Every structure is written in C-alpha cells, then in structure tokens.
Amino acid sequence: MKVSVLGYGTVGKGVCDMIERTPGLELGPVLVLHSERSESFMITDIDEILKDSTVGAVVEAIGGESPAGSFAERTLKAGKHFVTSNKAMVADRGIELSALARSTGKAFLFSAACGGGIPFLHNLSVARKSDDILSMSGILNGTTNYVLDMMQSKGVPLDTALSQARRLGYAEADPSADISGLDSYRKIILACAVAYGIQPEGYKDIEGIAGFTQQDAEVISRRGAEVRLIASGGLNGDGSVYAFVEPRVFFDGMERAVRKNFNSVSYTGRNSGLITYSGQGAGRYPTASAVLRDLTGIEEGTLYMLPAECVRRPAVNDMEERYLVRCEASQKDRFITEEVWSEEGGTAVFVTGPMEVSRMHSLAAELRNSGQGIFFASLGD
Ligand code: HSE
C-alpha cells in the first residue's frame, strides 16, 4: 500500500522513516506546510495526494484541529484510508469522521492519539466487544510525567524540565496543552469513546501541574510520596460516563514507578480485571510505531476504533475523593479538613474529607478567580 504523510515534524518524519523500512508499505508524496527543507518527495498542495490514485492511505501528523480536520474529511471523500496521531482533531471531529469513513468503507484509525506507542486504544477497541470495560485510568502525558519526575527526583524547576521535554520532542507545539492537563483529557475522552461509544463533552474538571511548586514537591516527598498526573474515565452506575484529569499523590503503587516520558494506563474489565499497559507515551518512534500498527492493521481488515453509534454526552464526575490541598490558610475553612500537614506563613497544607471531584475542581477555580494560588491532588495508594 502506498502511504502519503501530512506533516514532517517529530511524528511525521518518524512515520516516513518507518514506512520506508516496512515490507508491504511504500512512501508516497509527503505534504509539508511550513518547512524550510525541501526533498524530492515533499509537496505543498494536498490535492496532489488526493488526486493520486496510487495512494491508498494518508497519515496525518500535522497536529491541531485545523486544517487537519478538513484534510481528514477530504481524504476519506477521496476514497483513501485515514490514520492520525492527532488527539485534538479526533476529540473535535472524530465521531463525524469515523461515520464518514464507515460510509465510504475506508479506515479511520487513531491508535497513536492516546498513549504514544502503547497499544491502549487498539486493545480497548478489541476488549470492549467481549468484556464490559468498567473504568480506565493512568498517566497519559509524557511531557508532564517527565517534568514531574525531574522536579521530584532531581529537584529541577518546572520551566527547566519543560524546556528539556520540548527539546526531546515530547511536548505539544503549544506545551500549555500538556501542562494544563488538556492533552491528557483529550486522550481519556477518546478512550471513553472507544470503550463506551460515549465521548464525554464539556471539557470540565481538568487540573494540570501548573500550580505544582518545588515546595509542594518537598512537602510531599517528606511524607514519602510522589505526585503523578492521572486521567480517569469510566462508566457510572446510571450509564453516564465520567472523565477528569488531576494530580494524584502516590505513597505506593505502580504509577509512582513511572518515570521520564513513560505512560502507564489501565482498564478494568468486568471479567478480565485490571490490565495495565506501560511504555513510551511520547516521542518520534514510539508514536510512529502506533501509526504503523494502524497501517498494517488496515491490510488485515481493521478499519475502525470507534463503535458505529458513538455519541457525545456530558461527563458526570460526582464520585468522591480525598484531596491534599495547599492554599492560603484563611481559605482552609472552605474545606472539611481531616488532617493538617502544616500551617505556617499564611499557607496551609491539609487533607480533606471525601468530596466530589467536580466540587474540588470548582472550588479551586473559585480561589484562582479571586487571585489566590492553590495546588490540589487526590490521594492514591
Ligand atoms: N505532548 C504529548 C505528551 C505527546 O507529552 O504525551 C504525545 O501525545
């Protein structure tokens, strides 16, 4: 199968290299939008690919909602398979594009959009047919895991660690999507869409690591714990879905052992129990390997990851967690406090009683809107 690639950045170049090394695949023209380099295989007009009847599949590795979404639509309408690593675009338009793909009989696959090289979405799309997926959670952003690891194990400041993550090719073009938790959230809502045919909508209860300071790291480390950024998604008892992202404190547990740009993500099946995948969630070749998995899968007849009747529904995040909170001491009374870790210099660090996830996130937003700093993290094992 001849495959064209849209984009020649970190992922696009990795995909081109891997296509050239994979028997049965041949590299077609590569679309570049903003490149100073020019090779004979590079073109700048997507119509050259869409009109080329020898191209059977297109891989999109440009990133961002636009123009990637319209390129996907035009590719499918041109009768070619479409594979992407673009979480933002699939979260935005995946349901409609997957329906379009089904109507044309062509593939719409996005393994690389969640978990980099880890075959999480792929295996989830298989597992959901034979088991009930009860819940999913894990570390789904390599950049923030790298930053948290550097801050907590080496004392590197957040900004320095983030610059390193950018140099290593882990971060998004706009790394605020990593740091804010948005990238992890997009990935978990894609996992919900694959597992349940319900994509949570509303983009709420997303807390990243921007508020995490070196002082927070030290306080938590003195208690023998570490923080990781965890995305959670699953099915509520009433058939609605939940999805949220927040830092979590680990005194123990396998997430604590996840270092650098690695991801670790689990699902619990009613029959299978807990199944965990771990591997590199970001970077050129790990991500490209997931794209190649989709391309080779097409040849074996795997064309879709989303169930045929996939819909959007609001997330219902009303389960309860206990939280570690650091905020101004004057605000402590807004929480039910179970244990105070420290209170000095006008700052309090304490553990709350069980409170609804949505309530914690909205209280944090209220404090920030009134100009106050806060860090919170749910308490894990
Ligand atoms: N910026 C993303 C991450 C890339 O750090 O995980 C892979 O999706």
Short mmCIF file of C-alpha atoms and ligand atoms in Angstrom, two decimals:
data_model
loop_
_atom_site.label_atom_id
_atom_site.label_comp_id
_atom_site.label_asym_id
_atom_site.label_seq_id
_atom_site.Cartn_x
_atom_site.Cartn_y
_atom_site.Cartn_z
CA MET A 1 0.00 0.00 0.00
CA LYS A 2 1.32 3.44 -0.89
CA VAL A 3 1.02 5.85 2.05
CA SER A 4 1.27 9.63 1.99
CA VAL A 5 2.11 11.56 5.11
CA LEU A 6 0.80 15.02 6.03
CA GLY A 7 3.42 16.83 8.12
CA TYR A 8 7.14 16.22 8.51
CA GLY A 9 7.72 17.17 12.15
CA THR A 10 8.62 14.89 15.05
CA VAL A 11 5.96 12.27 14.32
CA GLY A 12 5.70 12.76 10.53
CA LYS A 13 9.41 12.14 9.97
CA GLY A 14 9.31 9.06 12.21
CA VAL A 15 6.35 7.68 10.24
CA CYS A 16 8.14 8.30 6.90
CA ASP A 17 11.27 6.51 8.16
CA MET A 18 9.23 3.55 9.41
CA ILE A 19 7.14 3.26 6.22
CA GLU A 20 10.34 3.04 4.20
CA ARG A 21 11.54 0.18 6.43
CA THR A 22 8.26 -1.78 6.44
CA PRO A 23 7.68 -4.51 3.86
CA GLY A 24 4.36 -4.04 2.06
CA LEU A 25 4.31 -0.26 2.55
CA GLU A 26 5.64 2.36 0.16
CA LEU A 27 6.10 6.07 0.92
CA GLY A 28 4.06 8.39 -1.29
CA PRO A 29 4.29 12.18 -1.50
CA VAL A 30 4.70 13.98 1.84
CA LEU A 31 2.82 17.23 2.46
CA VAL A 32 4.75 19.98 4.21
CA LEU A 33 3.05 23.16 5.31
CA HIS A 34 5.86 25.11 6.96
CA SER A 35 9.18 23.52 6.14
CA GLU A 36 12.43 25.15 5.18
CA ARG A 37 13.68 21.80 3.96
CA SER A 38 12.80 20.51 0.56
CA GLU A 39 13.23 16.93 -0.60
CA SER A 40 12.03 15.44 -3.86
CA PHE A 41 9.21 13.58 -2.08
CA MET A 42 7.82 16.76 -0.44
CA ILE A 43 4.86 18.65 -1.86
CA THR A 44 2.86 21.65 -0.63
CA ASP A 45 -0.57 21.02 -2.19
CA ILE A 46 -2.71 18.23 -0.67
CA ASP A 47 -4.65 17.90 -3.94
CA GLU A 48 -1.61 16.16 -5.43
CA ILE A 49 -2.15 13.38 -2.86
CA LEU A 50 -5.95 13.32 -3.06
CA LYS A 51 -5.89 13.01 -6.87
CA ASP A 52 -3.16 10.36 -6.89
CA SER A 53 -4.99 7.06 -7.37
CA THR A 54 -1.87 5.09 -6.40
CA VAL A 55 -2.02 6.46 -2.81
CA GLY A 56 -4.13 4.10 -0.69
CA ALA A 57 -3.78 5.68 2.76
CA VAL A 58 -2.94 9.04 4.26
CA VAL A 59 -1.31 9.56 7.67
CA GLU A 60 -1.91 12.94 9.29
CA ALA A 61 0.81 14.16 11.64
CA ILE A 62 0.30 17.92 11.46
CA GLY A 63 -1.48 18.31 14.80
CA GLY A 64 -4.19 20.79 15.80
CA GLU A 65 -7.84 20.89 14.77
CA SER A 66 -7.36 22.86 11.59
CA PRO A 67 -6.56 22.20 8.77
CA ALA A 68 -6.15 18.56 9.90
CA GLY A 69 -9.93 18.04 10.23
CA SER A 70 -10.72 19.18 6.71
CA PHE A 71 -7.76 17.19 5.35
CA ALA A 72 -9.26 14.09 7.04
CA GLU A 73 -12.67 14.74 5.50
CA ARG A 74 -11.23 15.33 2.02
CA THR A 75 -9.04 12.21 2.27
CA LEU A 76 -11.99 9.98 3.18
CA LYS A 77 -14.15 11.54 0.47
CA ALA A 78 -11.32 10.86 -1.99
CA GLY A 79 -11.65 7.15 -1.09
CA LYS A 80 -8.46 6.70 0.91
CA HIS A 81 -7.82 5.27 4.38
CA PHE A 82 -7.01 7.85 7.06
CA VAL A 83 -4.73 7.33 10.07
CA THR A 84 -3.83 10.06 12.54
CA SER A 85 -1.90 10.74 15.73
CA ASN A 86 -3.84 13.98 16.30
CA LYS A 87 -5.76 13.89 19.61
CA ALA A 88 -7.09 17.43 19.31
CA MET A 89 -8.62 16.82 15.90
CA VAL A 90 -10.07 13.39 16.79
CA ALA A 91 -11.54 14.77 20.05
CA ASP A 92 -13.06 17.58 17.98
CA ARG A 93 -14.33 15.72 14.90
CA GLY A 94 -13.59 12.02 15.35
CA ILE A 95 -17.21 10.86 15.72
CA GLU A 96 -18.30 12.51 12.47
CA LEU A 97 -15.17 11.44 10.60
CA SER A 98 -15.49 7.84 11.75
CA ALA A 99 -19.11 7.82 10.49
CA LEU A 100 -17.93 9.25 7.16
CA ALA A 101 -15.23 6.58 6.97
CA ARG A 102 -17.81 3.84 7.56
CA SER A 103 -19.96 5.28 4.77
CA THR A 104 -17.01 5.15 2.36
CA GLY A 105 -15.70 1.77 3.54
CA LYS A 106 -12.32 3.31 4.35
CA ALA A 107 -10.38 3.28 7.63
CA PHE A 108 -10.37 5.95 10.33
CA LEU A 109 -7.81 4.92 12.95
CA PHE A 110 -6.01 6.85 15.68
CA SER A 111 -4.04 4.45 17.93
CA ALA A 112 -1.23 6.98 18.29
CA ALA A 113 -3.59 9.65 19.68
CA CYS A 114 -3.61 8.09 23.16
CA GLY A 115 -0.57 6.64 24.90
CA GLY A 116 2.02 7.11 22.13
CA GLY A 117 3.50 3.71 21.38
CA ILE A 118 1.26 1.84 23.84
CA PRO A 119 -1.44 -0.26 22.13
CA PHE A 120 -4.10 1.01 24.55
CA LEU A 121 -6.87 2.22 22.22
CA HIS A 122 -6.27 -0.65 19.84
CA ASN A 123 -6.64 -3.27 22.58
CA LEU A 124 -9.53 -1.40 24.17
CA SER A 125 -11.40 -1.44 20.85
CA VAL A 126 -10.98 -5.22 20.80
CA ALA A 127 -11.67 -5.81 24.53
CA ARG A 128 -14.93 -3.81 24.55
CA LYS A 129 -16.51 -6.37 22.22
CA SER A 130 -16.06 -9.27 24.63
CA ASP A 131 -15.99 -7.65 28.08
CA ASP A 132 -17.52 -4.71 29.94
CA ILE A 133 -14.92 -2.00 30.49
CA LEU A 134 -15.72 -0.65 33.95
CA SER A 135 -13.06 2.01 34.34
CA MET A 136 -9.80 3.37 32.95
CA SER A 137 -7.07 5.50 34.43
CA GLY A 138 -3.44 6.34 34.10
CA ILE A 139 -0.60 8.59 33.12
CA LEU A 140 -1.34 9.70 29.58
CA ASN A 141 1.00 12.64 29.08
CA GLY A 142 4.72 12.04 28.66
CA THR A 143 5.68 15.70 28.97
CA THR A 144 4.09 16.24 32.38
CA ASN A 145 5.39 12.90 33.63
CA TYR A 146 8.88 13.91 32.54
CA VAL A 147 8.51 17.30 34.25
CA LEU A 148 7.12 15.77 37.48
CA ASP A 149 9.89 13.17 37.53
CA MET A 150 12.61 15.80 37.03
CA MET A 151 11.08 18.07 39.71
CA GLN A 152 10.66 15.31 42.28
CA SER A 153 13.67 13.07 41.69
CA LYS A 154 16.24 15.70 40.64
CA GLY A 155 14.96 18.99 42.04
CA VAL A 156 14.81 20.57 38.53
CA PRO A 157 12.44 23.59 38.33
CA LEU A 158 9.26 23.14 36.26
CA ASP A 159 10.26 25.58 33.49
CA THR A 160 13.70 23.99 33.04
CA ALA A 161 12.23 20.48 32.94
CA LEU A 162 9.61 21.62 30.43
CA SER A 163 12.31 23.11 28.16
CA GLN A 164 14.10 19.75 28.26
CA ALA A 165 10.86 17.91 27.41
CA ARG A 166 10.38 20.24 24.43
CA ARG A 167 13.92 19.63 23.20
CA LEU A 168 13.35 15.87 23.44
CA GLY A 169 10.26 16.18 21.21
CA TYR A 170 7.71 15.14 23.86
CA ALA A 171 5.74 18.39 24.22
CA GLU A 172 2.95 19.75 22.06
CA ALA A 173 3.69 22.70 19.73
CA ASP A 174 1.87 24.69 22.42
CA PRO A 175 3.05 22.98 25.64
CA SER A 176 0.34 24.67 27.68
CA ALA A 177 -1.91 21.84 26.45
CA ASP A 178 0.42 19.39 28.23
CA ILE A 179 0.86 21.40 31.44
CA SER A 180 -2.83 22.31 31.80
CA GLY A 181 -3.94 18.66 31.59
CA LEU A 182 -5.89 19.27 28.36
CA ASP A 183 -3.78 16.79 26.38
CA SER A 184 -4.42 14.05 28.97
CA TYR A 185 -8.12 14.92 28.98
CA ARG A 186 -8.39 14.63 25.20
CA LYS A 187 -6.81 11.19 25.44
CA ILE A 188 -9.12 9.90 28.16
CA ILE A 189 -12.25 11.12 26.36
CA LEU A 190 -11.06 9.29 23.24
CA ALA A 191 -10.62 6.17 25.39
CA CYS A 192 -14.21 6.61 26.68
CA ALA A 193 -15.46 7.00 23.11
CA VAL A 194 -13.70 3.76 22.12
CA ALA A 195 -14.74 1.82 25.24
CA TYR A 196 -18.34 3.01 25.61
CA GLY A 197 -19.35 4.70 22.38
CA ILE A 198 -19.86 7.79 24.56
CA GLN A 199 -17.45 10.70 24.32
CA PRO A 200 -17.65 12.96 27.39
CA GLU A 201 -18.32 16.56 26.38
CA GLY A 202 -17.91 19.86 28.15
CA TYR A 203 -14.16 19.86 28.90
CA LYS A 204 -14.51 20.27 32.67
CA ASP A 205 -12.63 19.07 35.76
CA ILE A 206 -9.21 19.30 34.14
CA GLU A 207 -6.38 20.14 36.52
CA GLY A 208 -2.78 20.04 35.30
CA ILE A 209 0.53 20.70 37.01
CA ALA A 210 0.95 24.47 36.52
CA GLY A 211 0.24 25.02 40.25
CA PHE A 212 2.77 22.42 41.43
CA THR A 213 5.81 24.04 43.04
CA GLN A 214 9.17 22.83 44.27
CA GLN A 215 7.87 23.48 47.82
CA ASP A 216 4.87 21.19 47.16
CA ALA A 217 7.27 18.52 45.90
CA GLU A 218 9.35 18.81 49.08
CA VAL A 219 6.34 18.66 51.43
CA ILE A 220 5.03 15.54 49.66
CA SER A 221 8.47 13.94 49.44
CA ARG A 222 8.96 14.37 53.23
CA ARG A 223 5.87 12.17 53.65
CA GLY A 224 7.44 9.54 51.39
CA ALA A 225 5.11 10.18 48.43
CA GLU A 226 5.25 11.48 44.83
CA VAL A 227 2.77 13.15 42.50
CA ARG A 228 1.71 11.94 39.05
CA LEU A 229 -0.85 13.45 36.66
CA ILE A 230 -3.69 10.97 36.28
CA ALA A 231 -6.51 10.88 33.72
CA SER A 232 -9.59 8.91 34.78
CA GLY A 233 -12.60 7.81 32.78
CA GLY A 234 -15.31 5.23 33.20
CA LEU A 235 -18.90 4.26 33.45
CA ASN A 236 -21.18 5.43 36.29
CA GLY A 237 -23.88 3.15 37.69
CA ASP A 238 -26.60 5.02 35.76
CA GLY A 239 -24.89 4.51 32.38
CA SER A 240 -23.41 8.03 32.20
CA VAL A 241 -19.64 8.44 31.86
CA TYR A 242 -17.10 10.28 33.96
CA ALA A 243 -13.85 11.85 32.80
CA PHE A 244 -11.41 14.10 34.62
CA VAL A 245 -7.72 14.84 34.99
CA GLU A 246 -5.94 15.77 38.21
CA PRO A 247 -2.63 15.30 40.02
CA ARG A 248 -2.62 12.35 42.41
CA VAL A 249 -0.35 11.63 45.37
CA PHE A 250 1.13 8.13 45.44
CA PHE A 251 2.65 6.70 48.60
CA ASP A 252 2.98 3.42 46.74
CA GLY A 253 1.50 1.90 43.59
CA MET A 254 2.86 1.24 40.13
CA GLU A 255 2.19 4.76 38.83
CA ARG A 256 4.83 6.04 41.23
CA ALA A 257 7.46 3.96 39.42
CA VAL A 258 6.62 5.55 36.04
CA ARG A 259 9.49 7.85 35.08
CA LYS A 260 10.57 10.19 32.28
CA ASN A 261 8.26 10.33 29.25
CA PHE A 262 6.68 6.97 30.04
CA ASN A 263 2.92 6.45 30.26
CA SER A 264 1.07 3.79 32.19
CA VAL A 265 -2.60 3.21 31.62
CA SER A 266 -5.01 0.58 32.87
CA TYR A 267 -8.50 -0.59 32.28
CA THR A 268 -10.60 -2.79 34.49
CA GLY A 269 -12.83 -5.25 32.66
CA ARG A 270 -15.72 -6.96 34.45
CA ASN A 271 -14.19 -10.32 33.57
CA SER A 272 -10.54 -9.55 32.85
CA GLY A 273 -9.98 -7.48 35.99
CA LEU A 274 -7.20 -4.90 35.97
CA ILE A 275 -4.99 -4.80 32.87
CA THR A 276 -2.11 -2.32 32.69
CA TYR A 277 -0.05 -1.12 29.74
CA SER A 278 3.16 0.80 30.11
CA GLY A 279 5.54 2.30 27.57
CA GLN A 280 6.72 5.49 25.94
CA GLY A 281 3.77 7.85 25.55
CA ALA A 282 5.56 10.47 23.51
CA GLY A 283 8.47 10.86 21.13
CA ARG A 284 9.16 10.25 17.45
CA TYR A 285 9.48 6.49 17.05
CA PRO A 286 7.19 5.34 19.87
CA THR A 287 4.37 7.41 18.34
CA ALA A 288 5.28 6.42 14.79
CA SER A 289 5.17 2.76 15.84
CA ALA A 290 1.48 3.17 16.81
CA VAL A 291 0.73 4.73 13.40
CA LEU A 292 2.43 1.80 11.70
CA ARG A 293 0.34 -0.57 13.81
CA ASP A 294 -2.79 1.04 12.36
CA LEU A 295 -1.42 0.95 8.80
CA THR A 296 -0.53 -2.72 8.97
CA GLY A 297 -3.88 -3.41 10.67
CA ILE A 298 -5.72 -1.94 7.67
CA GLU A 299 -4.17 -4.58 5.47
CA GLU A 300 -5.62 -7.19 7.86
CA GLY A 301 -9.09 -5.58 7.78
CA THR A 302 -9.12 -3.42 10.94
CA LEU A 303 -10.74 -0.18 9.81
CA TYR A 304 -12.36 1.46 12.88
CA MET A 305 -11.76 2.08 16.57
CA LEU A 306 -14.97 3.94 17.41
CA PRO A 307 -18.19 1.96 17.74
CA ALA A 308 -20.66 2.70 14.92
CA GLU A 309 -23.15 4.52 17.18
CA CYS A 310 -20.79 6.83 19.04
CA VAL A 311 -22.35 9.90 20.72
CA ARG A 312 -21.31 12.85 22.91
CA ARG A 313 -22.74 13.17 26.45
CA PRO A 314 -21.87 15.41 29.42
CA ALA A 315 -19.42 13.89 31.91
CA VAL A 316 -20.85 13.23 35.39
CA ASN A 317 -17.97 13.45 37.89
CA ASP A 318 -19.80 13.04 41.18
CA MET A 319 -17.65 10.32 42.78
CA GLU A 320 -15.81 11.28 45.95
CA GLU A 321 -12.08 11.56 46.60
CA ARG A 322 -9.94 12.79 49.49
CA TYR A 323 -7.58 15.57 48.48
CA LEU A 324 -4.28 17.03 49.57
CA VAL A 325 -4.68 20.82 49.30
CA ARG A 326 -2.19 23.70 49.62
CA CYS A 327 -3.83 27.12 49.77
CA GLU A 328 -3.95 30.29 51.85
CA ALA A 329 -4.62 29.37 55.47
CA SER A 330 -7.57 31.80 55.50
CA GLN A 331 -9.35 29.57 52.95
CA LYS A 332 -8.94 26.30 54.85
CA ASP A 333 -12.41 26.53 56.40
CA ARG A 334 -13.98 26.19 52.96
CA PHE A 335 -12.97 22.53 53.11
CA ILE A 336 -13.78 19.73 55.53
CA THR A 337 -10.30 19.08 56.90
CA GLU A 338 -9.32 15.61 58.06
CA GLU A 339 -5.65 16.21 58.80
CA VAL A 340 -3.43 19.30 58.72
CA TRP A 341 0.08 18.63 57.40
CA SER A 342 1.37 22.16 58.02
CA GLU A 343 0.17 25.69 58.62
CA GLU A 344 2.80 28.42 58.58
CA GLY A 345 3.48 31.75 56.93
CA GLY A 346 -0.19 32.10 55.95
CA THR A 347 -0.16 28.84 53.95
CA ALA A 348 -1.94 25.63 54.93
CA VAL A 349 -1.34 22.12 53.63
CA PHE A 350 -4.06 19.68 54.63
CA VAL A 351 -6.03 16.58 53.69
CA THR A 352 -9.75 16.97 53.04
CA GLY A 353 -12.52 14.57 53.85
CA PRO A 354 -14.21 12.83 50.90
CA MET A 355 -15.55 15.41 48.45
CA GLU A 356 -17.00 15.27 44.96
CA VAL A 357 -14.43 15.57 42.18
CA SER A 358 -16.42 18.35 40.47
CA ARG A 359 -16.71 20.25 43.77
CA MET A 360 -12.94 20.18 44.31
CA HIS A 361 -12.26 21.43 40.78
CA SER A 362 -14.83 24.23 41.04
CA LEU A 363 -13.55 25.36 44.47
CA ALA A 364 -10.02 25.56 43.03
CA ALA A 365 -11.34 27.63 40.10
CA GLU A 366 -13.13 29.98 42.54
CA LEU A 367 -9.94 30.53 44.53
CA ARG A 368 -7.90 31.18 41.39
CA ASN A 369 -10.53 33.58 40.06
CA SER A 370 -10.15 35.57 43.26
CA GLY A 371 -6.39 35.75 42.66
CA GLN A 372 -5.27 33.06 45.10
CA GLY A 373 -2.88 30.19 44.49
CA ILE A 374 -3.84 26.58 45.13
CA PHE A 375 -2.42 23.15 44.47
CA PHE A 376 -4.52 20.02 44.96
CA ALA A 377 -4.02 16.35 44.33
CA SER A 378 -6.23 13.37 45.08
CA LEU A 379 -4.79 10.82 47.47
CA GLY A 380 -3.90 7.48 45.94
CA ASP A 381 -2.30 4.39 47.39
N1 HSE B 1 2.66 16.00 24.18
C1 HSE B 1 2.23 14.66 24.25
C2 HSE B 1 2.77 14.01 25.52
C3 HSE B 1 2.70 13.92 23.04
O1 HSE B 1 3.68 14.60 26.12
O2 HSE B 1 2.30 12.97 25.93
C4 HSE B 1 2.14 12.53 22.90
O3 HSE B 1 0.76 12.54 22.79
#
